[in-house]
Amino acid sequence: MLNIVVCVSGGGTNLQAIIDGVNNGLIHNTRIQAVISNNPGAYALERAKNAGIEAICMSPKTFESRDAFNDAFTERMIALNPDLIVLAGFLVQIPTRMIAAFPNRIINIHPSLIPSFCGVGYYGLKVHEAALDRGVKLTGATVHFVDDGTDTGPIILQKAVEVMENDTPQVLQKRVMEQAEWIILPKAIDLIAAGNVCVKEGKVVISK
Ligand code: GRF
């Protein structure tokens, strides 16, 4: 059984795709142990509660310093000791100590085809605004392992999505979620749960 903790900050549609995937058998042999959000108002926490999953809020704003938050967040995660940490729209930088404690056991979903439109400052709608500004005909989503950079870890899965004429950032974001994110994030978790994913010389190898 792959025990996972999902970290969220917003609406939680990717979390919902994971919950649904576990419930409908798309994601095998996996249990969502807990959901953690930095945002007390995140609807993702409601989704967790509705699914009977422990919903934890740890906001940096309630700690005396960022270091104090990082230590508490890391200690809590170590205590939960999941097999895999899934960042599903989590807008908080992962503490270095947590990355060191969970090597190649933290994955993230990013709404572009990395290495395009990623890195510091590229999150949420900003990613899609940049894709539209550049005039790309294809964009998509990427699931990757988290290392101590920003969107720089080994890539696990990607899925391309067509950019249509007159797309707005909002319309494009929704298409990327529906046609890519909500498909490859559950798929990546299922592959990891089956033991079919490993990292060799900094590259992901998937055995079917
Ligand atoms: C998604 O677009 C994801 O790619 C990005 O943040 C957004 C989270 O959306 N990292 P949701 O909270 O899963 O609905």
Short mmCIF file of C-alpha atoms and ligand atoms in Angstrom, two decimals:
data_model
loop_
_atom_site.label_atom_id
_atom_site.label_comp_id
_atom_site.label_asym_id
_atom_site.label_seq_id
_atom_site.Cartn_x
_atom_site.Cartn_y
_atom_site.Cartn_z
CA MET A 1 0.00 0.00 0.00
CA LEU A 2 1.36 3.41 -1.03
CA ASN A 3 0.56 5.92 1.69
CA ILE A 4 0.44 9.46 0.34
CA VAL A 5 0.06 12.95 1.78
CA VAL A 6 -1.31 15.56 -0.65
CA CYS A 7 -0.33 19.22 -0.21
CA VAL A 8 -2.75 21.83 -1.58
CA SER A 9 -3.36 25.59 -1.57
CA GLY A 10 -6.46 26.15 -3.69
CA GLY A 11 -9.58 24.62 -5.19
CA GLY A 12 -8.27 21.05 -5.07
CA THR A 13 -9.40 19.75 -8.46
CA ASN A 14 -6.17 17.74 -8.75
CA LEU A 15 -6.74 16.40 -5.22
CA GLN A 16 -10.26 15.44 -6.31
CA ALA A 17 -8.86 13.59 -9.32
CA ILE A 18 -6.64 11.60 -6.93
CA ILE A 19 -9.53 10.89 -4.51
CA ASP A 20 -11.73 9.77 -7.43
CA GLY A 21 -8.88 7.70 -8.90
CA VAL A 22 -8.39 5.83 -5.64
CA ASN A 23 -12.14 5.27 -5.25
CA ASN A 24 -12.79 4.12 -8.84
CA GLY A 25 -9.75 1.84 -9.03
CA LEU A 26 -7.74 3.93 -11.52
CA ILE A 27 -5.09 4.36 -8.83
CA HIS A 28 -4.23 0.97 -7.35
CA ASN A 29 -2.93 0.10 -3.91
CA THR A 30 -2.86 3.68 -2.63
CA ARG A 31 -4.21 5.40 0.49
CA ILE A 32 -4.47 9.16 1.00
CA GLN A 33 -3.23 9.44 4.59
CA ALA A 34 -3.80 13.20 4.96
CA VAL A 35 -4.19 16.48 3.11
CA ILE A 36 -2.16 19.51 4.22
CA SER A 37 -2.86 23.10 3.15
CA ASN A 38 -1.16 26.39 3.96
CA ASN A 39 -4.46 28.15 3.20
CA PRO A 40 -7.29 27.78 5.75
CA GLY A 41 -9.79 28.86 3.09
CA ALA A 42 -8.69 26.30 0.50
CA TYR A 43 -11.70 24.42 -0.85
CA ALA A 44 -9.34 21.47 -1.20
CA LEU A 45 -9.62 21.04 2.58
CA GLU A 46 -13.40 20.69 2.20
CA ARG A 47 -12.86 18.06 -0.48
CA ALA A 48 -10.63 16.13 1.92
CA LYS A 49 -13.16 16.34 4.76
CA ASN A 50 -16.00 15.27 2.43
CA ALA A 51 -13.90 12.23 1.52
CA GLY A 52 -13.20 11.39 5.18
CA ILE A 53 -9.52 12.25 4.86
CA GLU A 54 -7.59 14.03 7.63
CA ALA A 55 -7.40 17.72 6.64
CA ILE A 56 -4.55 19.66 8.21
CA CYS A 57 -3.94 23.39 7.90
CA MET A 58 -0.45 24.72 8.55
CA SER A 59 -0.19 28.38 7.57
CA PRO A 60 3.20 30.15 7.58
CA LYS A 61 1.29 33.24 8.76
CA THR A 62 0.62 31.63 12.14
CA PHE A 63 4.32 31.03 12.85
CA GLU A 64 6.76 33.57 14.21
CA SER A 65 9.11 33.04 11.28
CA ARG A 66 9.47 31.13 8.03
CA ASP A 67 12.13 28.98 9.65
CA ALA A 68 9.71 28.07 12.45
CA PHE A 69 7.06 27.12 9.87
CA ASN A 70 9.57 25.11 7.84
CA ASP A 71 10.66 23.18 10.92
CA ALA A 72 7.08 22.48 12.06
CA PHE A 73 5.97 21.50 8.53
CA THR A 74 8.95 19.18 8.12
CA GLU A 75 8.53 17.59 11.56
CA ARG A 76 4.82 17.00 10.89
CA MET A 77 5.59 15.36 7.55
CA ILE A 78 8.30 13.17 9.07
CA ALA A 79 5.81 12.12 11.77
CA LEU A 80 3.22 11.25 9.11
CA ASN A 81 6.00 9.44 7.21
CA PRO A 82 4.18 8.94 3.90
CA ASP A 83 5.70 6.85 1.14
CA LEU A 84 5.00 9.73 -1.26
CA ILE A 85 4.24 13.44 -0.92
CA VAL A 86 2.10 14.86 -3.73
CA LEU A 87 2.14 18.63 -4.36
CA ALA A 88 -1.19 19.41 -6.05
CA GLY A 89 -1.25 23.16 -6.53
CA PHE A 90 0.82 23.82 -3.41
CA LEU A 91 2.15 27.36 -3.42
CA VAL A 92 4.63 27.09 -0.55
CA GLN A 93 8.35 26.40 -1.12
CA ILE A 94 9.22 22.94 0.19
CA PRO A 95 11.80 23.18 2.99
CA THR A 96 15.26 21.88 2.09
CA ARG A 97 15.18 19.56 5.11
CA MET A 98 11.94 17.95 3.85
CA ILE A 99 13.41 17.38 0.39
CA ALA A 100 16.45 15.75 2.03
CA ALA A 101 14.21 13.58 4.23
CA PHE A 102 12.13 12.40 1.24
CA PRO A 103 14.54 11.96 -1.70
CA ASN A 104 12.61 11.18 -4.92
CA ARG A 105 9.49 10.80 -2.78
CA ILE A 106 7.95 14.20 -3.51
CA ILE A 107 6.14 14.84 -6.81
CA ASN A 108 4.60 18.00 -8.24
CA ILE A 109 2.13 18.78 -11.05
CA HIS A 110 3.06 21.81 -13.14
CA PRO A 111 0.69 23.24 -15.79
CA SER A 112 3.15 23.43 -18.70
CA LEU A 113 5.49 21.20 -20.69
CA ILE A 114 8.65 21.71 -18.61
CA PRO A 115 11.18 23.25 -19.42
CA SER A 116 8.77 25.77 -20.95
CA PHE A 117 7.04 28.33 -18.74
CA CYS A 118 8.33 27.08 -15.40
CA GLY A 119 10.57 28.21 -12.58
CA VAL A 120 10.26 31.14 -10.18
CA GLY A 121 7.14 33.24 -10.83
CA TYR A 122 5.45 30.68 -13.10
CA TYR A 123 2.38 29.42 -11.25
CA GLY A 124 -1.38 29.31 -11.75
CA LEU A 125 -2.72 31.56 -14.52
CA LYS A 126 0.69 33.19 -15.05
CA VAL A 127 1.85 30.00 -16.75
CA HIS A 128 -0.99 30.11 -19.28
CA GLU A 129 -0.62 33.85 -19.82
CA ALA A 130 3.03 33.27 -20.75
CA ALA A 131 2.12 30.41 -23.11
CA LEU A 132 -0.47 32.61 -24.88
CA ASP A 133 1.95 35.56 -25.02
CA ARG A 134 4.57 33.33 -26.67
CA GLY A 135 2.02 31.99 -29.12
CA VAL A 136 2.77 28.29 -28.59
CA LYS A 137 0.45 25.88 -30.43
CA LEU A 138 0.92 23.15 -27.84
CA THR A 139 1.15 23.38 -24.09
CA GLY A 140 0.27 20.79 -21.45
CA ALA A 141 1.24 19.54 -18.01
CA THR A 142 4.18 17.82 -16.35
CA VAL A 143 4.53 15.60 -13.29
CA HIS A 144 8.06 15.66 -11.90
CA PHE A 145 10.01 14.74 -8.81
CA VAL A 146 10.79 17.68 -6.56
CA ASP A 147 14.42 18.55 -5.96
CA ASP A 148 15.86 21.67 -4.36
CA GLY A 149 15.21 23.77 -7.47
CA THR A 150 11.93 25.18 -8.79
CA ASP A 151 10.26 22.80 -11.27
CA THR A 152 13.69 21.29 -12.01
CA GLY A 153 13.40 17.69 -10.77
CA PRO A 154 13.34 14.57 -12.99
CA ILE A 155 10.28 14.45 -15.25
CA ILE A 156 7.91 11.50 -14.74
CA LEU A 157 5.02 12.13 -17.17
CA GLN A 158 3.93 14.86 -19.58
CA LYS A 159 0.80 15.33 -21.68
CA ALA A 160 0.35 17.85 -24.48
CA VAL A 161 -2.75 19.99 -24.96
CA GLU A 162 -3.65 22.07 -28.05
CA VAL A 163 -3.86 25.84 -27.72
CA MET A 164 -6.94 27.08 -29.58
CA GLU A 165 -7.62 30.36 -31.34
CA ASN A 166 -8.99 33.03 -28.96
CA ASP A 167 -8.07 31.04 -25.85
CA THR A 168 -8.04 33.11 -22.68
CA PRO A 169 -5.72 32.10 -19.83
CA GLN A 170 -8.75 30.83 -17.90
CA VAL A 171 -10.07 28.74 -20.81
CA LEU A 172 -6.62 27.32 -21.48
CA GLN A 173 -6.06 26.54 -17.78
CA LYS A 174 -9.29 24.57 -17.66
CA ARG A 175 -8.41 22.59 -20.80
CA VAL A 176 -4.94 21.79 -19.44
CA MET A 177 -6.49 20.60 -16.17
CA GLU A 178 -9.18 18.48 -17.86
CA GLN A 179 -7.06 17.03 -20.67
CA ALA A 180 -3.72 16.69 -18.89
CA GLU A 181 -3.36 17.37 -15.15
CA TRP A 182 -6.27 15.27 -13.95
CA ILE A 183 -4.99 12.37 -16.10
CA ILE A 184 -1.22 12.31 -15.60
CA LEU A 185 -1.13 13.03 -11.85
CA PRO A 186 -3.28 10.01 -10.95
CA LYS A 187 -1.38 7.97 -13.54
CA ALA A 188 1.98 8.93 -12.03
CA ILE A 189 0.80 7.93 -8.55
CA ASP A 190 -0.48 4.59 -9.89
CA LEU A 191 2.87 3.90 -11.58
CA ILE A 192 4.76 4.74 -8.38
CA ALA A 193 2.38 2.57 -6.31
CA ALA A 194 3.15 -0.32 -8.68
CA GLY A 195 6.89 0.23 -8.22
CA ASN A 196 7.29 1.00 -11.92
CA VAL A 197 9.12 4.32 -11.55
CA CYS A 198 12.78 4.81 -10.75
CA VAL A 199 15.41 7.49 -11.27
CA LYS A 200 18.66 6.56 -13.02
CA GLU A 201 21.37 9.17 -13.57
CA GLY A 202 18.85 11.96 -13.01
CA LYS A 203 16.33 10.64 -15.52
CA VAL A 204 13.07 8.82 -14.78
CA VAL A 205 12.76 5.26 -16.09
CA ILE A 206 9.24 3.82 -16.24
CA SER A 207 8.84 0.07 -16.52
CA LYS A 208 5.37 -0.75 -17.86
C1 GRF B 1 -3.23 23.54 -11.11
O1 GRF B 1 -3.36 24.24 -12.33
C2 GRF B 1 -1.84 22.99 -11.01
O2 GRF B 1 -1.26 22.66 -12.24
C3 GRF B 1 -1.10 24.13 -10.42
O3 GRF B 1 -1.98 24.74 -9.50
C4 GRF B 1 -3.32 24.46 -9.91
C5 GRF B 1 -4.02 23.81 -8.76
O4 GRF B 1 -5.35 23.66 -9.03
N1 GRF B 1 0.11 23.65 -9.75
P1 GRF B 1 -6.24 22.75 -8.04
O5 GRF B 1 -6.07 23.32 -6.65
O6 GRF B 1 -5.73 21.34 -8.13
O7 GRF B 1 -7.64 22.89 -8.59
#
